[in-house]
Amino acid sequence: MKLYCLSGHPTLPCNVLKFKSTTIMLDCGLDTTSVLNFLPLPLVHSPRLSKLPGWISKDGTINLEKELKECAGRVFVDSQPEFCLPEKELLDLSTIDVILISNYHCMMALPYITEHTGFTGTVYATEPTLQIGRLLMEEVVNFMERVPKAQSATSWKNKDMQRMLPGPLKDAVDVWTWKRCYGMQEVNSALSRVQLVGYSQKVELFGAVQVSPLSSGYSLGSSNWIIQSHHEKVAYVSGSSLLTTHPQPMDQSSLKNSDVLILTGLTQMPTANPDGMLGEFCSNLAMTIRAGGNVLVPCYSSGVIYDLLECLYQFIDSANLGTTPFYFISPVANSSLEFSQIFAEWLCHNKQSKVYLPEPPFPHAELIQTNKLKHYPSIHGDFSSDFRQPCVVFTGHPSLRFGDVVHFMELWGKSGLNTIIFTEPDFSYLDALAPYQPLAMKCVYCPIDTRLNFHQVAKLLKEVQPLHVVCPEQYTQPPMTQSHRSDLMLELQPPPMPYRRCSVLNLPFRRRYERVYILPELAQSLVPTEVKPGVSIATVSAVLHSKDNKHTLQSVPKPPPVPPTKKRKRVMEEPPVAPKPLLSGAVPLEAFLATLQKHGITEVKVEETAEGHILHLQAEDTLIQLEEDGTHIVCDNNEPLRTTLRDLVLRFLQKL
């Protein structure tokens, strides 16, 4: 069993498991942190960005002023933002049989894999994962296509050139593999391969293994996966949460008795308490509005925003924010808010029960009805006529490199009254803000990450007790910025097996058993012999028939009769040779020595070995090796003696 690791990002995994002749891809996360190296894509012409100076090396030998721009001491690529793809050279991706998706954040690289590698398999995901994943892909495509860039910067990617660049561009990994965003045609083609599954539904793969999704408690439709055969079990835990938020709670009991547990997608903010961050979010928002400023919340169009809106729903009246407009701007804003209300069976019990009242499960429905929350596809059109300040704007993209958020950064960045509140943990807020410096607006960092922290994982692993744990190497050491915090890493016995991008692990257990079925008519012909109380054994001669990884024992077919011919007389059929009987039992040493003495063999020297005993018959110059699984008689040129000794050994054994 092998695990190929194609992504270096622990919360955006992409691994391939080879298990019992099947090749299974576990998630295909897209590392979007690479976009932080690019200049933002403004929706309207930005004089500030267009006037940025080009970059020339200090000694003047390297001139990349058409491709690279300098801003506040940092260098950025002036081109369409590009993404860091999962590794494609480690193995032939066309051999992948299935792709299992754990949540909608971990499927963003799907079109790159299904459309450009010769992939012909099936993708399995839950319905909310598929539908919300489609919205997130559609949103990114829309953001990119709204602001096309004519030039494409490639010279800076030259290895010799990149080595001379200032950081962080100099340290960027695999820049030649970075790719521009896919289009809607590729998205639709990729998602047409998705087959929907429900929690605990068992899906058979070629008769070899069974896969089944379990609720992971992180987001709508998010899953952990069980991959098992008759005798082996692998658990894949990715992006899970034990907190009580809007999704169904995590199914922990089904993870028990795993031979291997592959662990990814832990919290990126192990020291930040989500409840505390929500409180900080609300208080900073209220403070800014009361001072007459605007609040900008860069966010994804699904996920944490549902919890933020729910929190604000409870907070608005007590904070006297009833007249403050809340705007949600995204090409998929309407669909996202509607989807969250119709996936009732994927919600926690508390929200499910509201559907039968009938009430909408999420309170943002009421915010929309009372006109406190308004949603728009973009800043153009209706929004410009409805827009009034001070206000709160939720919009994307959290990287601040593309989407409507770029416009608000340019619009509000120069005033100290305004505040930007970061709630998504995927991007460093300092790196996200770098191309907007110098910045007057206040910045508040309230990352809300509900995924498992190290304390919760340690408790979970203690309960489910897998034999082996495999995880990204980042989890086996404290964070670089807090090297003294040994509580921010996994400490297990035996130690977890770490992986990094491009590593191939041989997972530490071997398949020892295979299930074989026996046909009823063959079973009927067996004659069991009791070898010890409660245990009976029967020998069987059969033909092993294997098809679709299912193995069946069938009766040996009788040879067809040979038809007589004029030239040849009919040959008499020889009766089939009966197989030699199998022997069972053990040869007790004292009783065997007594039997030898009765037969006149008295000079016996006994030597104890690791496997059993060696008897040296000195007068006869013969050795007898008595071992647990066999007996050997070493006797030169004395066939009568050898036969006698064999018969004496057989007295103590049972024939089957």
XYZ file of C-alpha atoms in Angstrom:
656
model
C 0.000 0.000 0.000
C 1.486 3.328 -1.095
C 0.596 6.980 -0.525
C 1.706 9.631 -3.044
C 1.621 13.212 -1.754
C 0.955 15.782 -4.481
C 0.349 18.914 -2.376
C 2.524 20.671 0.177
C -0.393 22.588 1.726
C -1.714 20.718 4.815
C -5.252 22.167 4.619
C -5.545 21.918 0.804
C -4.466 18.280 0.394
C -4.086 16.135 -2.686
C -2.925 12.573 -2.049
C -3.126 9.347 -4.033
C -3.606 5.993 -2.295
C -2.770 2.711 -4.050
C -4.721 0.007 -2.263
C -5.642 -3.484 -3.498
C -5.212 -2.789 -7.232
C -7.208 0.481 -7.018
C -5.747 3.992 -7.335
C -7.704 6.523 -5.287
C -7.108 10.282 -5.201
C -8.004 11.826 -1.848
C -9.029 15.454 -2.511
C -7.586 17.844 -5.081
C -6.983 21.075 -3.211
C -5.683 24.110 -5.095
C -2.964 26.127 -3.363
C -4.178 29.692 -3.950
C -1.544 31.328 -1.717
C 0.565 31.736 -4.887
C -1.725 34.643 -5.944
C -0.224 36.782 -3.151
C 2.829 37.244 -5.413
C 0.687 39.071 -8.020
C -0.682 42.601 -8.267
C -4.437 43.028 -7.605
C -6.872 43.084 -10.551
C -8.861 46.363 -10.148
C -12.413 46.498 -11.549
C -11.917 50.113 -12.621
C -8.670 51.707 -13.738
C -6.383 52.352 -10.747
C -3.977 55.294 -11.264
C -2.028 54.171 -8.172
C -1.368 50.643 -9.475
C -0.657 51.794 -13.036
C 2.032 54.228 -11.786
C 3.992 51.632 -9.773
C 7.662 51.538 -10.853
C 9.029 48.468 -12.648
C 11.676 46.333 -10.922
C 15.332 46.472 -11.956
C 18.068 44.711 -9.970
C 20.345 46.971 -7.942
C 23.313 46.375 -10.235
C 21.092 46.998 -13.281
C 21.870 43.603 -14.876
C 18.305 42.297 -14.662
C 15.517 44.403 -16.110
C 12.028 42.986 -15.608
C 10.153 46.287 -15.316
C 7.447 45.094 -17.738
C 6.719 41.991 -15.626
C 7.500 42.992 -12.028
C 6.358 46.097 -10.127
C 7.589 47.494 -6.828
C 5.189 48.597 -4.087
C 6.153 49.603 -0.533
C 9.407 47.622 -0.654
C 7.833 44.439 -2.096
C 7.976 43.129 -5.664
C 4.826 41.788 -7.391
C 4.165 40.094 -10.734
C 2.072 42.284 -13.044
C 0.059 39.528 -14.720
C -3.102 37.466 -14.354
C -2.814 35.703 -10.936
C -1.767 32.037 -11.168
C -2.359 29.030 -8.920
C 0.043 26.392 -7.619
C -1.275 23.030 -8.903
C -0.890 19.606 -7.304
C 2.227 17.764 -8.487
C 1.582 16.066 -11.853
C 4.913 14.283 -12.477
C 5.011 11.959 -9.447
C 2.708 9.381 -11.032
C 0.557 8.989 -14.140
C -2.711 10.711 -13.177
C -4.568 8.973 -16.021
C -4.327 5.746 -13.945
C -6.483 7.193 -11.149
C -9.710 5.207 -10.770
C -11.669 7.511 -8.450
C -11.365 10.875 -6.711
C -12.923 11.265 -3.250
C -13.753 14.856 -2.251
C -13.992 15.751 1.454
C -15.303 19.345 1.244
C -15.872 22.147 -1.277
C -12.596 23.937 -0.436
C -10.639 20.779 -1.327
C -11.929 20.365 -4.903
C -10.803 23.601 -6.547
C -8.060 21.844 -8.601
C -10.539 19.308 -10.043
C -10.756 20.811 -13.582
C -6.939 20.800 -13.928
C -6.883 17.070 -13.103
C -9.967 15.739 -14.894
C -9.509 17.798 -18.079
C -5.733 17.773 -18.675
C -4.320 14.433 -17.492
C -6.291 11.765 -19.396
C -8.378 10.996 -16.288
C -11.314 8.694 -17.123
C -12.544 7.738 -13.638
C -15.368 8.875 -11.352
C -15.445 11.632 -8.738
C -17.452 11.023 -5.540
C -18.815 13.882 -3.416
C -21.914 14.813 -1.408
C -24.521 17.077 -3.004
C -23.726 20.257 -0.990
C -20.019 19.762 -1.731
C -20.745 19.572 -5.449
C -23.166 22.520 -5.583
C -21.206 24.902 -3.333
C -17.928 23.796 -4.957
C -19.484 24.751 -8.304
C -20.367 28.204 -6.893
C -16.826 28.804 -5.603
C -15.314 27.780 -8.964
C -17.828 29.909 -10.859
C -17.018 32.880 -8.620
C -13.241 32.636 -9.201
C -13.721 32.229 -12.978
C -16.013 35.270 -12.997
C -13.537 37.374 -10.998
C -10.729 36.512 -13.434
C -12.688 36.904 -16.668
C -14.133 40.297 -15.665
C -10.642 41.816 -15.626
C -8.618 40.099 -18.383
C -4.910 40.965 -18.586
C -3.335 41.040 -22.002
C 0.255 40.393 -20.992
C 1.488 37.159 -19.474
C 4.646 37.342 -17.375
C 6.966 34.354 -17.855
C 10.564 35.655 -17.917
C 10.724 35.962 -14.111
C 10.067 32.201 -13.859
C 13.441 31.379 -15.429
C 15.399 29.499 -12.738
C 18.506 31.667 -13.079
C 16.356 34.798 -13.094
C 14.221 33.728 -10.123
C 17.343 33.112 -8.039
C 18.251 36.814 -8.379
C 14.793 38.133 -7.364
C 14.008 39.507 -3.894
C 11.927 37.365 -1.508
C 9.273 36.005 -1.370
C 9.379 35.566 -5.193
C 12.858 34.049 -4.918
C 11.552 31.315 -2.578
C 8.342 30.512 -4.506
C 8.112 26.764 -5.232
C 7.576 25.133 -8.655
C 6.693 28.436 -10.367
C 6.812 26.783 -13.815
C 3.864 24.612 -12.845
C 1.711 27.620 -11.827
C -1.300 27.991 -14.085
C -3.939 30.593 -14.870
C -7.506 29.954 -13.842
C -9.633 27.495 -15.821
C -12.827 28.525 -17.675
C -16.492 27.613 -17.144
C -16.386 24.998 -19.910
C -13.701 23.084 -17.997
C -15.612 23.524 -14.723
C -18.828 22.077 -16.216
C -16.962 19.196 -17.848
C -15.126 18.351 -14.605
C -18.264 18.480 -12.461
C -20.198 16.301 -14.914
C -17.998 13.418 -13.693
C -19.173 13.783 -10.090
C -21.358 11.018 -8.708
C -23.355 12.026 -5.631
C -23.169 10.013 -2.406
C -24.829 10.294 1.001
C -23.331 9.831 4.459
C -22.604 6.159 5.311
C -23.486 5.081 1.753
C -21.193 2.225 0.705
C -19.720 2.406 -2.805
C -18.024 -0.692 -4.227
C -14.865 -0.085 -6.288
C -14.223 -2.952 -8.735
C -15.113 -5.496 -6.036
C -11.758 -4.743 -4.364
C -12.576 -2.056 -1.806
C -15.553 -0.192 -0.423
C -15.562 3.567 0.181
C -17.987 5.411 2.402
C -18.318 9.122 3.401
C -18.920 10.145 7.030
C -19.982 13.539 8.344
C -16.919 15.569 9.356
C -18.804 18.479 10.990
C -16.809 21.202 9.222
C -19.022 22.550 6.427
C -22.228 21.709 4.547
C -21.767 18.188 3.170
C -18.133 17.889 4.332
C -16.927 14.291 4.677
C -14.280 12.039 6.058
C -13.865 8.800 4.124
C -13.534 5.142 5.082
C -11.738 2.953 2.525
C -11.888 -0.711 3.443
C -11.565 -4.248 2.179
C -12.700 -7.362 4.066
C -9.601 -7.341 6.267
C -8.079 -3.827 6.065
C -9.416 -0.376 6.886
C -8.035 3.064 6.006
C -9.608 6.241 7.432
C -9.110 9.596 5.682
C -9.786 12.517 8.048
C -9.738 15.900 6.323
C -11.216 19.216 7.487
C -13.194 18.069 10.540
C -14.796 19.985 13.390
C -16.162 19.070 16.810
C -17.675 22.537 17.375
C -21.431 23.047 17.252
C -21.912 25.106 14.079
C -24.404 24.721 11.216
C -23.325 21.338 9.667
C -24.201 17.848 10.909
C -21.944 16.800 13.818
C -18.817 14.741 13.171
C -19.190 10.935 13.030
C -16.309 9.673 15.193
C -17.332 6.093 16.015
C -17.007 4.866 12.395
C -13.299 5.808 12.423
C -12.505 3.132 15.037
C -10.382 0.039 14.258
C -8.493 1.648 11.361
C -5.175 0.128 10.289
C -4.073 3.504 8.913
C -5.542 6.954 9.558
C -4.505 9.705 7.110
C -4.909 13.036 8.899
C -5.043 16.403 7.078
C -6.867 19.734 7.282
C -6.353 20.707 10.923
C -6.953 24.281 12.024
C -4.557 26.871 10.609
C -5.082 28.974 13.747
C -4.448 26.611 16.692
C -4.187 29.487 19.192
C -7.334 31.382 18.089
C -10.643 30.417 19.710
C -13.462 30.716 17.084
C -15.980 31.993 19.687
C -13.540 34.632 20.891
C -12.833 35.678 17.302
C -16.586 36.062 16.592
C -16.930 38.318 19.619
C -13.950 40.402 18.499
C -15.405 40.601 14.980
C -18.729 41.985 16.267
C -17.198 44.515 18.667
C -14.757 45.909 16.059
C -17.547 46.127 13.491
C -19.805 48.051 15.913
C -16.981 50.388 16.952
C -16.214 51.336 13.349
C -19.870 51.930 12.385
C -20.474 54.127 15.470
C -17.433 56.222 14.510
C -18.954 56.768 11.036
C -16.615 54.375 9.206
C -17.259 51.465 6.823
C -16.374 47.814 7.430
C -14.959 45.544 4.722
C -15.014 41.756 5.290
C -13.094 39.815 2.604
C -14.633 36.317 2.574
C -15.593 33.273 0.530
C -19.173 33.158 -0.705
C -19.972 30.102 1.450
C -18.960 28.689 4.825
C -17.944 31.050 7.631
C -20.137 33.822 6.170
C -23.256 31.883 7.258
C -21.989 31.905 10.858
C -20.974 35.593 10.635
C -24.447 36.580 9.428
C -26.068 34.482 12.163
C -23.864 36.116 14.789
C -24.680 39.604 13.450
C -28.410 38.771 13.391
C -28.278 38.298 17.172
C -25.956 41.302 17.644
C -27.515 44.005 15.396
C -30.329 45.147 17.690
C -28.365 45.031 20.952
C -25.613 47.144 19.326
C -28.089 49.625 17.770
C -26.991 48.722 14.242
C -30.562 48.262 12.979
C -30.265 51.003 10.349
C -26.795 50.001 9.087
C -26.941 48.367 5.640
C -25.153 45.026 5.168
C -24.103 44.194 1.594
C -23.035 40.768 0.308
C -21.438 41.155 -3.117
C -20.532 38.090 -5.179
C -21.449 36.707 -8.621
C -22.931 33.739 -6.712
C -24.280 35.575 -3.618
C -27.929 34.771 -4.328
C -27.284 31.068 -5.056
C -25.095 30.669 -1.966
C -27.692 32.131 0.401
C -30.455 30.028 -1.167
C -28.461 26.765 -1.178
C -27.747 27.107 2.534
C -31.512 27.086 3.187
C -32.413 24.057 1.043
C -29.793 21.521 2.187
C -31.766 20.801 5.364
C -30.750 17.136 5.733
C -27.053 18.148 5.855
C -27.558 20.582 8.761
C -27.266 20.037 12.503
C -30.388 18.758 14.306
C -31.285 22.199 15.686
C -31.422 23.725 12.186
C -33.124 20.661 10.658
C -36.003 20.945 13.123
C -36.696 24.552 12.018
C -37.544 23.333 8.510
C -40.578 21.465 9.877
C -41.978 24.500 11.758
C -41.675 25.821 8.928
C -38.913 28.380 9.390
C -35.760 29.013 7.378
C -32.826 27.200 9.093
C -30.564 30.262 8.839
C -31.595 33.714 10.119
C -30.082 35.501 7.104
C -33.435 34.836 5.363
C -35.051 37.253 7.835
C -32.230 39.785 7.348
C -32.972 39.741 3.609
C -36.755 40.068 4.126
C -36.291 43.087 6.417
C -33.828 44.668 3.936
C -31.020 44.650 6.502
C -28.964 42.374 4.250
C -28.847 42.994 0.514
C -26.971 40.893 -2.008
C -25.651 41.848 -5.451
C -23.700 40.038 -8.202
C -21.188 42.930 -8.491
C -20.619 46.614 -7.688
C -22.114 47.568 -11.081
C -25.855 47.936 -11.701
C -28.307 48.056 -8.782
C -25.639 48.239 -6.113
C -24.356 51.665 -7.197
C -27.841 53.196 -6.851
C -28.638 51.462 -3.494
C -25.200 52.022 -1.941
C -25.139 54.204 1.175
C -22.556 54.677 3.909
C -21.572 53.835 6.626
C -22.090 50.177 5.782
C -20.701 46.651 6.097
C -19.594 44.858 2.898
C -18.955 41.109 2.631
C -17.184 40.298 -0.628
C -14.360 38.268 -2.183
C -11.700 37.288 -2.736
C -10.004 36.857 0.716
C -6.572 37.139 -0.967
C -7.418 40.777 -1.959
C -5.970 40.072 -5.436
C -9.182 39.848 -7.468
C -12.918 40.332 -7.062
C -14.961 43.316 -5.851
C -12.857 43.567 -2.684
C -10.079 45.236 -4.749
C -12.397 48.143 -5.561
C -13.322 48.702 -1.897
C -9.659 48.574 -0.858
C -8.888 51.375 -3.328
C -12.058 53.271 -2.292
C -11.771 53.050 1.516
C -8.066 52.410 2.090
C -7.127 56.089 2.464
C -9.410 56.794 5.456
C -8.548 55.865 9.050
C -12.283 55.703 9.894
C -12.738 52.511 7.849
C -11.801 48.989 8.991
C -10.984 45.780 7.149
C -11.714 42.632 9.204
C -10.051 39.405 8.071
C -12.004 36.282 9.069
C -10.678 33.704 6.585
C -7.510 31.927 7.797
C -6.156 30.879 4.369
C -4.000 33.945 3.689
C -1.498 35.952 5.693
C -3.252 39.303 6.211
C 0.070 41.198 6.037
C 0.879 39.629 2.650
C -2.690 40.267 1.445
C -2.395 43.984 2.328
C 1.160 44.423 0.943
C 0.250 45.883 -2.516
C -2.103 48.446 -0.884
C 0.517 49.996 1.398
C 0.731 52.654 2.690
C -2.748 52.088 4.127
C -4.672 54.403 6.458
C -7.672 52.137 7.149
C -7.586 50.043 10.331
C -6.906 46.332 10.018
C -8.333 43.704 12.387
C -7.358 40.028 12.201
C -10.093 37.685 13.520
C -9.391 34.356 11.775
C -12.299 31.957 12.352
C -11.185 28.369 11.760
C -13.484 25.722 13.246
C -11.348 22.755 12.200
C -9.780 20.405 14.768
C -6.941 21.759 16.908
C -4.079 19.623 18.268
C -5.720 19.053 21.649
C -8.954 17.830 20.004
C -7.012 15.597 17.588
C -5.045 13.986 20.419
C -8.328 13.199 22.196
C -9.937 11.890 18.992
C -6.986 9.605 18.192
C -7.044 8.258 21.759
C -10.681 7.258 21.258
C -10.499 5.784 17.742
C -7.022 4.202 18.248
C -5.714 3.669 14.711
C -2.643 1.417 14.379
C -0.753 4.010 12.311
C -1.229 7.751 11.683
C 0.008 9.542 8.540
C 0.038 13.357 8.433
C 1.758 16.388 6.810
C 5.217 17.062 8.263
C 3.997 20.508 9.439
C 1.987 18.697 12.159
C 5.019 16.864 13.585
C 6.867 20.024 14.679
C 5.808 23.314 16.340
C 5.086 26.322 14.062
C 8.243 28.207 13.030
C 6.991 31.386 14.731
C 6.306 29.525 18.014
C 9.056 26.899 18.188
C 8.702 26.583 21.992
C 5.036 25.448 21.752
C 5.304 21.653 21.807
C 1.521 21.565 22.414
C 1.007 22.796 18.811
C 2.161 19.518 17.243
C 1.157 15.848 17.158
C 2.918 13.739 19.789
C 1.828 10.123 19.377
C 3.111 6.643 20.098
C 4.114 5.210 17.691
C 5.151 8.554 16.095
C 3.072 9.607 13.049
C 4.503 9.083 9.573
C 5.107 12.563 8.083
C 4.813 13.450 4.399
C 5.639 16.463 2.250
C 4.984 17.457 -1.357
C 6.368 14.843 -3.789
C 7.013 12.188 -1.132
C 5.958 8.552 -1.596
C 5.226 6.552 1.566
C 5.061 2.791 1.894
C 2.294 2.469 4.468
C 3.361 0.202 7.321
C 1.016 -2.723 7.065
C 0.754 -5.662 4.725
C -2.325 -7.402 3.496
C -2.328 -10.863 5.049
C -5.753 -12.259 4.240
C -8.143 -12.420 1.325
C -11.776 -13.534 1.476
C -12.611 -16.601 -0.632
C -16.160 -17.899 -1.194
C -16.942 -21.615 -1.565
C -19.797 -22.947 -3.734
C -22.560 -24.807 -1.826
C -22.153 -28.088 -3.784
C -18.413 -28.101 -3.015
C -19.026 -27.272 0.657
C -21.478 -30.191 0.818
C -18.790 -32.666 -0.256
C -16.356 -31.709 2.531
C -15.795 -34.116 5.434
C -14.439 -32.213 8.457
C -12.194 -33.921 11.015
C -11.982 -32.644 14.572
C -8.370 -31.783 15.412
C -9.082 -30.407 18.882
C -12.296 -29.669 20.792
C -14.334 -27.158 18.858
C -11.967 -27.066 15.843
C -12.559 -29.163 12.728
C -10.583 -29.158 9.487
C -11.379 -30.486 6.020
C -9.133 -30.731 2.990
C -10.479 -29.400 -0.271
C -9.435 -29.823 -3.893
C -10.953 -27.103 -6.026
C -10.470 -24.617 -8.821
C -9.953 -20.987 -7.705
C -12.010 -18.662 -9.903
C -11.178 -14.908 -9.667
C -13.232 -12.183 -11.316
C -13.722 -8.498 -10.370
C -11.570 -9.070 -7.262
C -13.982 -11.739 -5.982
C -12.503 -15.205 -5.420
C -14.596 -18.399 -5.494
C -13.686 -22.051 -4.963
C -15.444 -24.284 -7.489
C -15.540 -28.060 -7.925
C -12.804 -29.517 -10.135
C -14.469 -30.233 -13.510
C -14.334 -33.834 -14.709
C -12.235 -34.262 -17.869
C -14.396 -34.801 -20.975
C -14.397 -38.405 -22.309
C -12.094 -38.932 -25.279
C -14.241 -40.050 -28.264
C -13.054 -43.349 -29.874
C -11.664 -43.110 -33.392
C -10.958 -45.672 -36.109
C -7.211 -45.117 -35.936
C -6.947 -45.177 -32.107
C -8.380 -47.556 -29.604
C -10.108 -45.904 -26.738
C -7.562 -45.270 -24.001
C -8.652 -46.396 -20.576
C -9.072 -43.363 -18.370
C -6.661 -43.352 -15.466
C -8.331 -42.691 -12.131
C -7.350 -39.278 -10.706
C -4.544 -39.453 -8.163
C -5.867 -38.720 -4.694
C -3.976 -35.927 -2.933
C -1.665 -36.958 -0.099
C -3.324 -36.663 3.299
C -2.424 -33.641 5.396
C -1.056 -34.211 8.873
C -2.083 -32.353 12.008
C -0.976 -32.344 15.636
C 2.364 -32.317 17.474
C 4.924 -35.031 18.403
C 5.313 -35.004 22.235
C 9.018 -35.411 23.080
C 8.797 -37.701 26.163
C 6.233 -40.051 24.604
C 8.257 -40.242 21.362
C 11.485 -41.095 23.281
C 9.610 -43.864 25.128
C 8.342 -45.277 21.808
C 11.895 -45.258 20.363
C 13.116 -47.164 23.446
C 10.433 -49.817 22.965
C 11.766 -50.316 19.434
C 15.326 -50.824 20.653
C 16.645 -47.303 20.024
C 18.145 -46.300 23.371
C 21.146 -44.044 22.711
C 19.360 -40.766 21.987
C 20.948 -37.343 22.602
C 18.362 -34.489 22.770
C 19.311 -30.920 21.836
C 16.897 -27.980 22.305
C 16.671 -25.361 19.493
C 14.657 -22.155 18.880
C 12.273 -24.095 16.576
C 11.938 -27.303 18.694
C 14.284 -30.252 19.360
C 16.964 -32.265 17.507
C 17.246 -35.968 18.409
C 20.624 -37.588 17.594
C 20.335 -41.363 17.369
C 24.026 -42.079 18.018
C 24.192 -45.818 17.300
C 22.197 -45.439 14.063
C 23.979 -42.148 13.083
C 20.592 -40.532 12.358
C 19.048 -37.085 13.119
C 15.362 -36.351 13.803
C 14.317 -32.660 13.832
C 11.043 -32.093 15.688
C 9.688 -28.633 14.895
C 6.313 -26.929 15.322
C 5.426 -27.082 11.627
C 7.370 -30.121 10.419
C 9.484 -33.185 11.236
C 12.665 -34.074 9.319
C 14.435 -37.483 9.418
C 18.050 -37.361 8.184
C 19.207 -40.943 7.593
C 21.837 -42.043 5.051
C 21.556 -45.348 3.148
C 19.224 -47.058 5.640
C 15.779 -47.085 4.072
C 14.221 -49.657 6.485
C 15.236 -47.529 9.489
C 13.906 -44.331 7.863
C 10.554 -46.033 7.137
C 10.320 -47.338 10.713
C 11.038 -43.894 12.185
C 8.496 -42.287 9.840
C 5.802 -44.727 10.949
C 6.601 -44.043 14.609
C 6.225 -40.274 14.020
C 2.914 -40.815 12.162
C 1.470 -42.608 15.220
C 1.322 -39.265 17.017
C -0.225 -37.308 14.116
C -3.741 -37.132 12.770
C -4.472 -37.597 9.052
C -6.938 -35.163 7.477
